[in-house]
PDB file of C-alpha atoms in Angstrom:
ATOM      1  CA  ASP A 260      52.369  18.418 185.082  1.00 71.00           C
ATOM      2  CA  ALA A 261      52.006  20.504 188.263  1.00 85.00           C
ATOM      3  CA  ARG A 262      50.124  23.729 187.840  1.00 94.00           C
ATOM      4  CA  VAL A 263      48.162  26.308 189.786  1.00 97.00           C
ATOM      5  CA  THR A 264      44.463  25.975 189.075  1.00 97.00           C
ATOM      6  CA  GLN A 265      42.075  28.908 189.363  1.00 98.00           C
ATOM      7  CA  THR A 266      38.305  28.937 189.121  1.00 98.00           C
ATOM      8  CA  PRO A 267      36.257  30.455 187.654  1.00 98.00           C
ATOM      9  CA  ARG A 268      38.196  31.589 184.602  1.00 97.00           C
ATOM     10  CA  HIS A 269      35.563  34.189 183.804  1.00 98.00           C
ATOM     11  CA  LYS A 270      32.885  35.752 185.962  1.00 98.00           C
ATOM     12  CA  VAL A 271      30.346  38.432 185.129  1.00 98.00           C
ATOM     13  CA  THR A 272      28.255  39.671 188.017  1.00 98.00           C
ATOM     14  CA  GLU A 273      26.067  42.539 189.105  1.00 97.00           C
ATOM     15  CA  MET A 274      27.254  45.225 191.492  1.00 97.00           C
ATOM     16  CA  GLY A 275      26.560  44.242 195.094  1.00 97.00           C
ATOM     17  CA  GLN A 276      26.855  40.496 194.524  1.00 98.00           C
ATOM     18  CA  GLU A 277      29.316  38.289 196.350  1.00 98.00           C
ATOM     19  CA  VAL A 278      32.168  36.841 194.308  1.00 98.00           C
ATOM     20  CA  THR A 279      34.391  33.967 195.386  1.00 98.00           C
ATOM     21  CA  MET A 280      37.517  33.008 193.481  1.00 98.00           C
ATOM     22  CA  ARG A 281      39.323  29.773 194.215  1.00 98.00           C
ATOM     23  CA  CYS A 282      42.867  28.626 193.774  1.00 98.00           C
ATOM     24  CA  GLN A 283      44.525  25.252 194.091  1.00 98.00           C
ATOM     25  CA  PRO A 284      48.258  25.807 194.611  1.00 97.00           C
ATOM     26  CA  ILE A 285      50.911  23.350 193.516  1.00 95.00           C
ATOM     27  CA  LEU A 286      51.268  20.512 195.992  1.00 94.00           C
ATOM     28  CA  GLY A 287      54.191  21.094 198.340  1.00 91.00           C
ATOM     29  CA  HIS A 288      54.394  24.838 197.834  1.00 92.00           C
ATOM     30  CA  ASN A 289      54.348  26.836 201.060  1.00 90.00           C
ATOM     31  CA  THR A 290      53.492  30.337 199.818  1.00 92.00           C
ATOM     32  CA  VAL A 291      50.372  31.578 198.051  1.00 94.00           C
ATOM     33  CA  PHE A 292      49.923  35.037 196.611  1.00 95.00           C
ATOM     34  CA  TRP A 293      46.866  36.853 195.268  1.00 97.00           C
ATOM     35  CA  TYR A 294      47.443  39.590 192.684  1.00 96.00           C
ATOM     36  CA  ARG A 295      45.052  41.824 190.774  1.00 97.00           C
ATOM     37  CA  GLN A 296      45.928  43.046 187.282  1.00 97.00           C
ATOM     38  CA  THR A 297      44.410  46.060 185.554  1.00 95.00           C
ATOM     39  CA  MET A 298      45.613  48.195 182.683  1.00 90.00           C
ATOM     40  CA  MET A 299      45.880  51.254 184.903  1.00 89.00           C
ATOM     41  CA  GLN A 300      47.515  49.779 188.013  1.00 89.00           C
ATOM     42  CA  GLY A 301      49.372  46.815 186.619  1.00 91.00           C
ATOM     43  CA  LEU A 302      49.888  43.887 188.999  1.00 94.00           C
ATOM     44  CA  GLU A 303      48.923  44.734 192.558  1.00 93.00           C
ATOM     45  CA  LEU A 304      49.702  42.418 195.435  1.00 93.00           C
ATOM     46  CA  LEU A 305      46.546  41.863 197.458  1.00 95.00           C
ATOM     47  CA  ALA A 306      47.553  39.236 200.006  1.00 94.00           C
ATOM     48  CA  TYR A 307      49.952  36.399 200.632  1.00 91.00           C
ATOM     49  CA  PHE A 308      50.172  33.348 202.828  1.00 93.00           C
ATOM     50  CA  ARG A 309      53.007  31.258 204.155  1.00 90.00           C
ATOM     51  CA  ASN A 310      52.196  27.793 205.417  1.00 91.00           C
ATOM     52  CA  ARG A 311      48.519  28.803 205.234  1.00 93.00           C
ATOM     53  CA  ALA A 312      48.999  31.742 207.626  1.00 92.00           C
ATOM     54  CA  PRO A 313      48.205  35.198 206.248  1.00 90.00           C
ATOM     55  CA  LEU A 314      51.391  37.271 206.304  1.00 88.00           C
ATOM     56  CA  ASP A 315      50.279  40.441 204.640  1.00 85.00           C
ATOM     57  CA  ASP A 316      46.958  41.617 203.261  1.00 85.00           C
ATOM     58  CA  SER A 317      47.716  45.326 203.319  1.00 85.00           C
ATOM     59  CA  GLY A 318      47.052  45.586 199.594  1.00 87.00           C
ATOM     60  CA  MET A 319      43.474  44.494 200.005  1.00 91.00           C
ATOM     61  CA  PRO A 320      40.453  46.740 200.635  1.00 88.00           C
ATOM     62  CA  LYS A 321      39.552  45.298 204.023  1.00 87.00           C
ATOM     63  CA  ASP A 322      35.940  46.325 204.069  1.00 92.00           C
ATOM     64  CA  ARG A 323      34.982  44.168 201.105  1.00 96.00           C
ATOM     65  CA  PHE A 324      37.796  41.720 200.388  1.00 97.00           C
ATOM     66  CA  SER A 325      38.821  38.676 202.370  1.00 96.00           C
ATOM     67  CA  ALA A 326      41.385  35.974 201.673  1.00 96.00           C
ATOM     68  CA  GLU A 327      41.651  32.601 203.380  1.00 96.00           C
ATOM     69  CA  MET A 328      43.372  29.246 203.111  1.00 96.00           C
ATOM     70  CA  PRO A 329      41.020  26.702 204.657  1.00 94.00           C
ATOM     71  CA  ASP A 330      43.529  23.972 203.844  1.00 93.00           C
ATOM     72  CA  ALA A 331      46.801  23.488 201.983  1.00 93.00           C
ATOM     73  CA  THR A 332      45.022  22.669 198.720  1.00 95.00           C
ATOM     74  CA  LEU A 333      42.670  25.640 198.605  1.00 97.00           C
ATOM     75  CA  ALA A 334      42.999  29.416 198.755  1.00 98.00           C
ATOM     76  CA  THR A 335      39.981  31.681 198.371  1.00 98.00           C
ATOM     77  CA  LEU A 336      39.507  35.354 197.626  1.00 98.00           C
ATOM     78  CA  LYS A 337      36.102  36.767 198.350  1.00 97.00           C
ATOM     79  CA  ILE A 338      34.610  40.135 197.450  1.00 97.00           C
ATOM     80  CA  GLN A 339      31.415  41.173 199.201  1.00 97.00           C
ATOM     81  CA  PRO A 340      29.814  43.369 197.992  1.00 97.00           C
ATOM     82  CA  SER A 341      31.420  43.667 194.577  1.00 97.00           C
ATOM     83  CA  GLU A 342      31.747  47.015 192.799  1.00 97.00           C
ATOM     84  CA  PRO A 343      32.468  47.922 189.153  1.00 97.00           C
ATOM     85  CA  ARG A 344      35.969  49.104 190.137  1.00 96.00           C
ATOM     86  CA  ASP A 345      36.765  45.520 191.181  1.00 97.00           C
ATOM     87  CA  SER A 346      36.686  44.486 187.529  1.00 98.00           C
ATOM     88  CA  ALA A 347      40.125  43.025 186.825  1.00 98.00           C
ATOM     89  CA  VAL A 348      42.000  39.794 186.318  1.00 98.00           C
ATOM     90  CA  TYR A 349      42.824  38.121 189.616  1.00 98.00           C
ATOM     91  CA  PHE A 350      45.846  35.874 189.721  1.00 98.00           C
ATOM     92  CA  CYS A 351      46.843  33.292 192.247  1.00 98.00           C
ATOM     93  CA  ALA A 352      50.466  32.193 192.422  1.00 96.00           C
ATOM     94  CA  SER A 353      52.251  29.667 194.577  1.00 95.00           C
ATOM     95  CA  GLY A 354      55.877  29.072 195.403  1.00 92.00           C
ATOM     96  CA  LEU A 355      58.352  27.379 197.683  1.00 88.00           C
ATOM     97  CA  ALA A 356      60.110  29.944 199.808  1.00 78.00           C
ATOM     98  CA  LEU A 357      63.119  29.444 202.007  1.00 69.00           C
ATOM     99  CA  THR A 358      62.956  31.301 205.296  1.00 59.00           C
ATOM    100  CA  GLY A 359      63.138  35.017 204.608  1.00 54.00           C
ATOM    101  CA  LEU A 360      63.689  34.569 200.888  1.00 59.00           C
ATOM    102  CA  GLY A 361      61.130  34.508 198.153  1.00 63.00           C
ATOM    103  CA  GLY A 362      61.577  32.266 195.156  1.00 79.00           C
ATOM    104  CA  GLU A 363      60.070  31.587 191.777  1.00 88.00           C
ATOM    105  CA  LEU A 364      56.303  31.901 191.607  1.00 92.00           C
ATOM    106  CA  PHE A 365      54.012  29.735 189.527  1.00 94.00           C
ATOM    107  CA  PHE A 366      50.929  31.568 188.319  1.00 97.00           C
ATOM    108  CA  GLY A 367      47.479  30.318 187.490  1.00 97.00           C
ATOM    109  CA  GLU A 368      45.715  31.451 184.337  1.00 97.00           C
ATOM    110  CA  GLY A 369      43.701  34.023 186.248  1.00 98.00           C
ATOM    111  CA  SER A 370      40.048  34.757 186.961  1.00 98.00           C
ATOM    112  CA  ARG A 371      38.678  37.557 184.818  1.00 98.00           C
ATOM    113  CA  LEU A 372      36.031  39.409 186.805  1.00 98.00           C
ATOM    114  CA  THR A 373      33.578  41.874 185.330  1.00 98.00           C
ATOM    115  CA  VAL A 374      31.245  43.707 187.707  1.00 98.00           C
ATOM    116  CA  LEU A 375      28.387  45.502 185.973  1.00 97.00           C
TER     117      LEU A 375
ATOM    118  CA  SER B  65      52.650  50.531 195.219  1.00 44.00           C
ATOM    119  CA  GLN B  66      55.023  49.611 192.403  1.00 48.00           C
ATOM    120  CA  GLN B  67      58.558  48.729 193.376  1.00 62.00           C
ATOM    121  CA  GLY B  68      59.943  48.116 189.911  1.00 70.00           C
ATOM    122  CA  GLU B  69      59.592  50.328 186.878  1.00 81.00           C
ATOM    123  CA  GLU B  70      60.262  48.848 183.467  1.00 84.00           C
ATOM    124  CA  ASP B  71      61.569  50.831 180.576  1.00 85.00           C
ATOM    125  CA  PRO B  72      60.537  51.136 177.814  1.00 91.00           C
ATOM    126  CA  GLN B  73      56.799  50.615 178.226  1.00 92.00           C
ATOM    127  CA  ALA B  74      56.630  49.220 174.703  1.00 95.00           C
ATOM    128  CA  LEU B  75      59.226  47.939 172.269  1.00 96.00           C
ATOM    129  CA  SER B  76      58.797  46.843 168.667  1.00 97.00           C
ATOM    130  CA  ILE B  77      61.625  45.077 166.817  1.00 97.00           C
ATOM    131  CA  GLN B  78      62.224  42.791 163.854  1.00 97.00           C
ATOM    132  CA  GLU B  79      62.818  39.086 164.197  1.00 97.00           C
ATOM    133  CA  GLY B  80      66.487  38.346 164.690  1.00 97.00           C
ATOM    134  CA  GLU B  81      67.215  41.605 166.497  1.00 97.00           C
ATOM    135  CA  ASN B  82      68.082  41.815 170.177  1.00 97.00           C
ATOM    136  CA  ALA B  83      65.614  43.250 172.695  1.00 97.00           C
ATOM    137  CA  THR B  84      66.724  45.012 175.837  1.00 97.00           C
ATOM    138  CA  MET B  85      64.387  45.892 178.684  1.00 96.00           C
ATOM    139  CA  ASN B  86      65.346  47.739 181.825  1.00 96.00           C
ATOM    140  CA  CYS B  87      63.998  47.707 185.344  1.00 95.00           C
ATOM    141  CA  SER B  88      64.653  50.158 188.162  1.00 94.00           C
ATOM    142  CA  TYR B  89      63.619  49.604 191.751  1.00 92.00           C
ATOM    143  CA  LYS B  90      63.626  51.568 194.965  1.00 90.00           C
ATOM    144  CA  THR B  91      64.568  49.490 197.997  1.00 87.00           C
ATOM    145  CA  SER B  92      67.062  46.846 199.031  1.00 88.00           C
ATOM    146  CA  ILE B  93      66.260  43.422 197.565  1.00 88.00           C
ATOM    147  CA  ASN B  94      67.008  39.744 198.132  1.00 86.00           C
ATOM    148  CA  ASN B  95      66.592  38.898 194.487  1.00 89.00           C
ATOM    149  CA  LEU B  96      65.100  40.167 191.253  1.00 92.00           C
ATOM    150  CA  GLN B  97      63.073  38.050 188.872  1.00 94.00           C
ATOM    151  CA  TRP B  98      61.840  38.435 185.331  1.00 96.00           C
ATOM    152  CA  TYR B  99      58.525  37.048 184.132  1.00 97.00           C
ATOM    153  CA  ARG B 100      56.798  36.831 180.813  1.00 98.00           C
ATOM    154  CA  GLN B 101      53.070  37.091 180.120  1.00 98.00           C
ATOM    155  CA  ASN B 102      51.405  36.173 176.876  1.00 97.00           C
ATOM    156  CA  SER B 103      48.148  37.940 176.141  1.00 94.00           C
ATOM    157  CA  GLY B 104      45.307  36.536 178.243  1.00 93.00           C
ATOM    158  CA  ARG B 105      47.555  34.131 180.145  1.00 96.00           C
ATOM    159  CA  GLY B 106      49.243  33.900 183.497  1.00 96.00           C
ATOM    160  CA  LEU B 107      52.815  34.987 184.152  1.00 97.00           C
ATOM    161  CA  VAL B 108      55.655  32.584 183.570  1.00 97.00           C
ATOM    162  CA  HIS B 109      58.951  32.782 185.426  1.00 96.00           C
ATOM    163  CA  LEU B 110      61.996  33.324 183.228  1.00 96.00           C
ATOM    164  CA  ILE B 111      64.998  33.908 185.449  1.00 95.00           C
ATOM    165  CA  LEU B 112      66.000  34.868 188.986  1.00 93.00           C
ATOM    166  CA  ILE B 113      69.131  36.797 189.900  1.00 94.00           C
ATOM    167  CA  ARG B 114      70.244  37.125 193.511  1.00 91.00           C
ATOM    168  CA  SER B 115      71.432  40.382 195.007  1.00 91.00           C
ATOM    169  CA  ASN B 116      75.027  39.112 195.162  1.00 94.00           C
ATOM    170  CA  GLU B 117      75.062  38.180 191.465  1.00 95.00           C
ATOM    171  CA  ARG B 118      75.842  40.576 188.642  1.00 97.00           C
ATOM    172  CA  GLU B 119      74.930  38.599 185.552  1.00 97.00           C
ATOM    173  CA  LYS B 120      73.042  35.464 184.679  1.00 97.00           C
ATOM    174  CA  HIS B 121      72.301  33.607 181.460  1.00 96.00           C
ATOM    175  CA  SER B 122      69.559  31.217 180.438  1.00 95.00           C
ATOM    176  CA  GLY B 123      69.404  30.216 176.794  1.00 97.00           C
ATOM    177  CA  ARG B 124      68.835  33.412 174.790  1.00 97.00           C
ATOM    178  CA  LEU B 125      68.235  35.437 177.947  1.00 98.00           C
ATOM    179  CA  ARG B 126      70.842  37.517 179.703  1.00 98.00           C
ATOM    180  CA  VAL B 127      70.062  39.377 182.904  1.00 98.00           C
ATOM    181  CA  THR B 128      72.263  41.894 184.659  1.00 98.00           C
ATOM    182  CA  LEU B 129      71.851  43.412 188.083  1.00 97.00           C
ATOM    183  CA  ASP B 130      73.463  46.575 189.420  1.00 97.00           C
ATOM    184  CA  THR B 131      72.504  46.943 193.065  1.00 95.00           C
ATOM    185  CA  SER B 132      74.379  50.239 193.397  1.00 95.00           C
ATOM    186  CA  LYS B 133      72.128  51.740 190.743  1.00 95.00           C
ATOM    187  CA  LYS B 134      69.125  49.642 191.769  1.00 94.00           C
ATOM    188  CA  SER B 135      68.611  48.520 188.218  1.00 95.00           C
ATOM    189  CA  SER B 136      68.443  45.385 186.107  1.00 96.00           C
ATOM    190  CA  SER B 137      68.272  44.647 182.420  1.00 97.00           C
ATOM    191  CA  LEU B 138      66.900  41.731 180.440  1.00 97.00           C
ATOM    192  CA  LEU B 139      68.412  41.037 177.042  1.00 98.00           C
ATOM    193  CA  ILE B 140      66.738  38.654 174.620  1.00 98.00           C
ATOM    194  CA  THR B 141      69.085  37.781 171.796  1.00 98.00           C
ATOM    195  CA  ALA B 142      68.070  36.738 168.280  1.00 97.00           C
ATOM    196  CA  SER B 143      64.412  37.466 168.983  1.00 97.00           C
ATOM    197  CA  ARG B 144      61.607  35.423 167.452  1.00 97.00           C
ATOM    198  CA  ALA B 145      57.976  36.266 166.757  1.00 97.00           C
ATOM    199  CA  ALA B 146      57.086  33.858 169.567  1.00 97.00           C
ATOM    200  CA  ASP B 147      58.882  36.173 172.030  1.00 98.00           C
ATOM    201  CA  THR B 148      56.043  38.678 171.591  1.00 98.00           C
ATOM    202  CA  ALA B 149      54.682  39.167 175.109  1.00 98.00           C
ATOM    203  CA  SER B 150      54.816  41.484 178.107  1.00 97.00           C
ATOM    204  CA  TYR B 151      57.854  41.212 180.339  1.00 97.00           C
ATOM    205  CA  PHE B 152      57.813  42.102 184.013  1.00 96.00           C
ATOM    206  CA  CYS B 153      60.496  42.502 186.603  1.00 95.00           C
ATOM    207  CA  ALA B 154      59.670  41.578 190.176  1.00 93.00           C
ATOM    208  CA  THR B 155      61.611  42.345 193.311  1.00 91.00           C
ATOM    209  CA  ASP B 156      61.779  40.334 196.491  1.00 84.00           C
ATOM    210  CA  VAL B 157      62.218  43.091 199.028  1.00 77.00           C
ATOM    211  CA  THR B 158      64.739  42.494 201.826  1.00 74.00           C
ATOM    212  CA  GLY B 159      63.001  41.614 205.067  1.00 72.00           C
ATOM    213  CA  SER B 160      59.858  40.570 203.254  1.00 72.00           C
ATOM    214  CA  GLU B 161      58.772  37.628 201.155  1.00 71.00           C
ATOM    215  CA  LYS B 162      56.602  39.876 199.039  1.00 79.00           C
ATOM    216  CA  LEU B 163      57.236  39.780 195.314  1.00 86.00           C
ATOM    217  CA  VAL B 164      56.345  43.172 193.870  1.00 88.00           C
ATOM    218  CA  PHE B 165      55.950  43.619 190.131  1.00 91.00           C
ATOM    219  CA  GLY B 166      56.529  46.532 187.815  1.00 89.00           C
ATOM    220  CA  LYS B 167      54.085  47.530 185.087  1.00 90.00           C
ATOM    221  CA  GLY B 168      55.922  45.672 182.368  1.00 93.00           C
ATOM    222  CA  THR B 169      57.369  46.153 178.908  1.00 95.00           C
ATOM    223  CA  LYS B 170      55.231  45.096 175.980  1.00 96.00           C
ATOM    224  CA  LEU B 171      57.508  43.525 173.375  1.00 97.00           C
ATOM    225  CA  THR B 172      56.392  42.994 169.804  1.00 97.00           C
ATOM    226  CA  VAL B 173      58.654  41.003 167.509  1.00 97.00           C
ATOM    227  CA  ASN B 174      57.665  41.414 163.885  1.00 96.00           C
ATOM    228  CA  PRO B 175      58.269  38.481 161.520  1.00 93.00           C
TER     229      PRO B 175
END
């Protein structure tokens, strides 16, 4: 049963600490997306990758957030330093996109981050 | 920034009734998708409709797309308590592979 796996599921940290969230996309998928969900803003697109190359990270605060795909089985989202306003649920999603067309996305269960 | 806007924000109905949710968007799209999210869980894909399609069915789901009005609707027929969830539309903007989500409609189906 193929699924997107995210770790950790829950994280509580102090302001100023580094946070790393990990995602294992579904094998064979060529796109990976990071979204952040809050009550106020809904689902915000932070960054996405195609064939491991970052295509767009304009939704991400550049000074503190970074997203990478060190290999096809791992995507990471790092926040350094973390701030209380970063508290949210972070979702990773993967999909198989034809050239120029997006397709169905498969979401992980999310990483719930609380920054005190 | 949000591309899609769902309407209504919340909807409460009785089991067996139909539920209709609407989505409006701003720019040209390749396709429009609907997702469902149960409380505390990830989103699950329901249905995708391409920009050259007008209507699509999947089980109890019916989706329409009007590109001239930049709007879509999701109809769930004969609703069940298990359909209680938030429903999101997402647009795949032309020229981009980004999938941008609206803020969702929270559906409650009362037994």
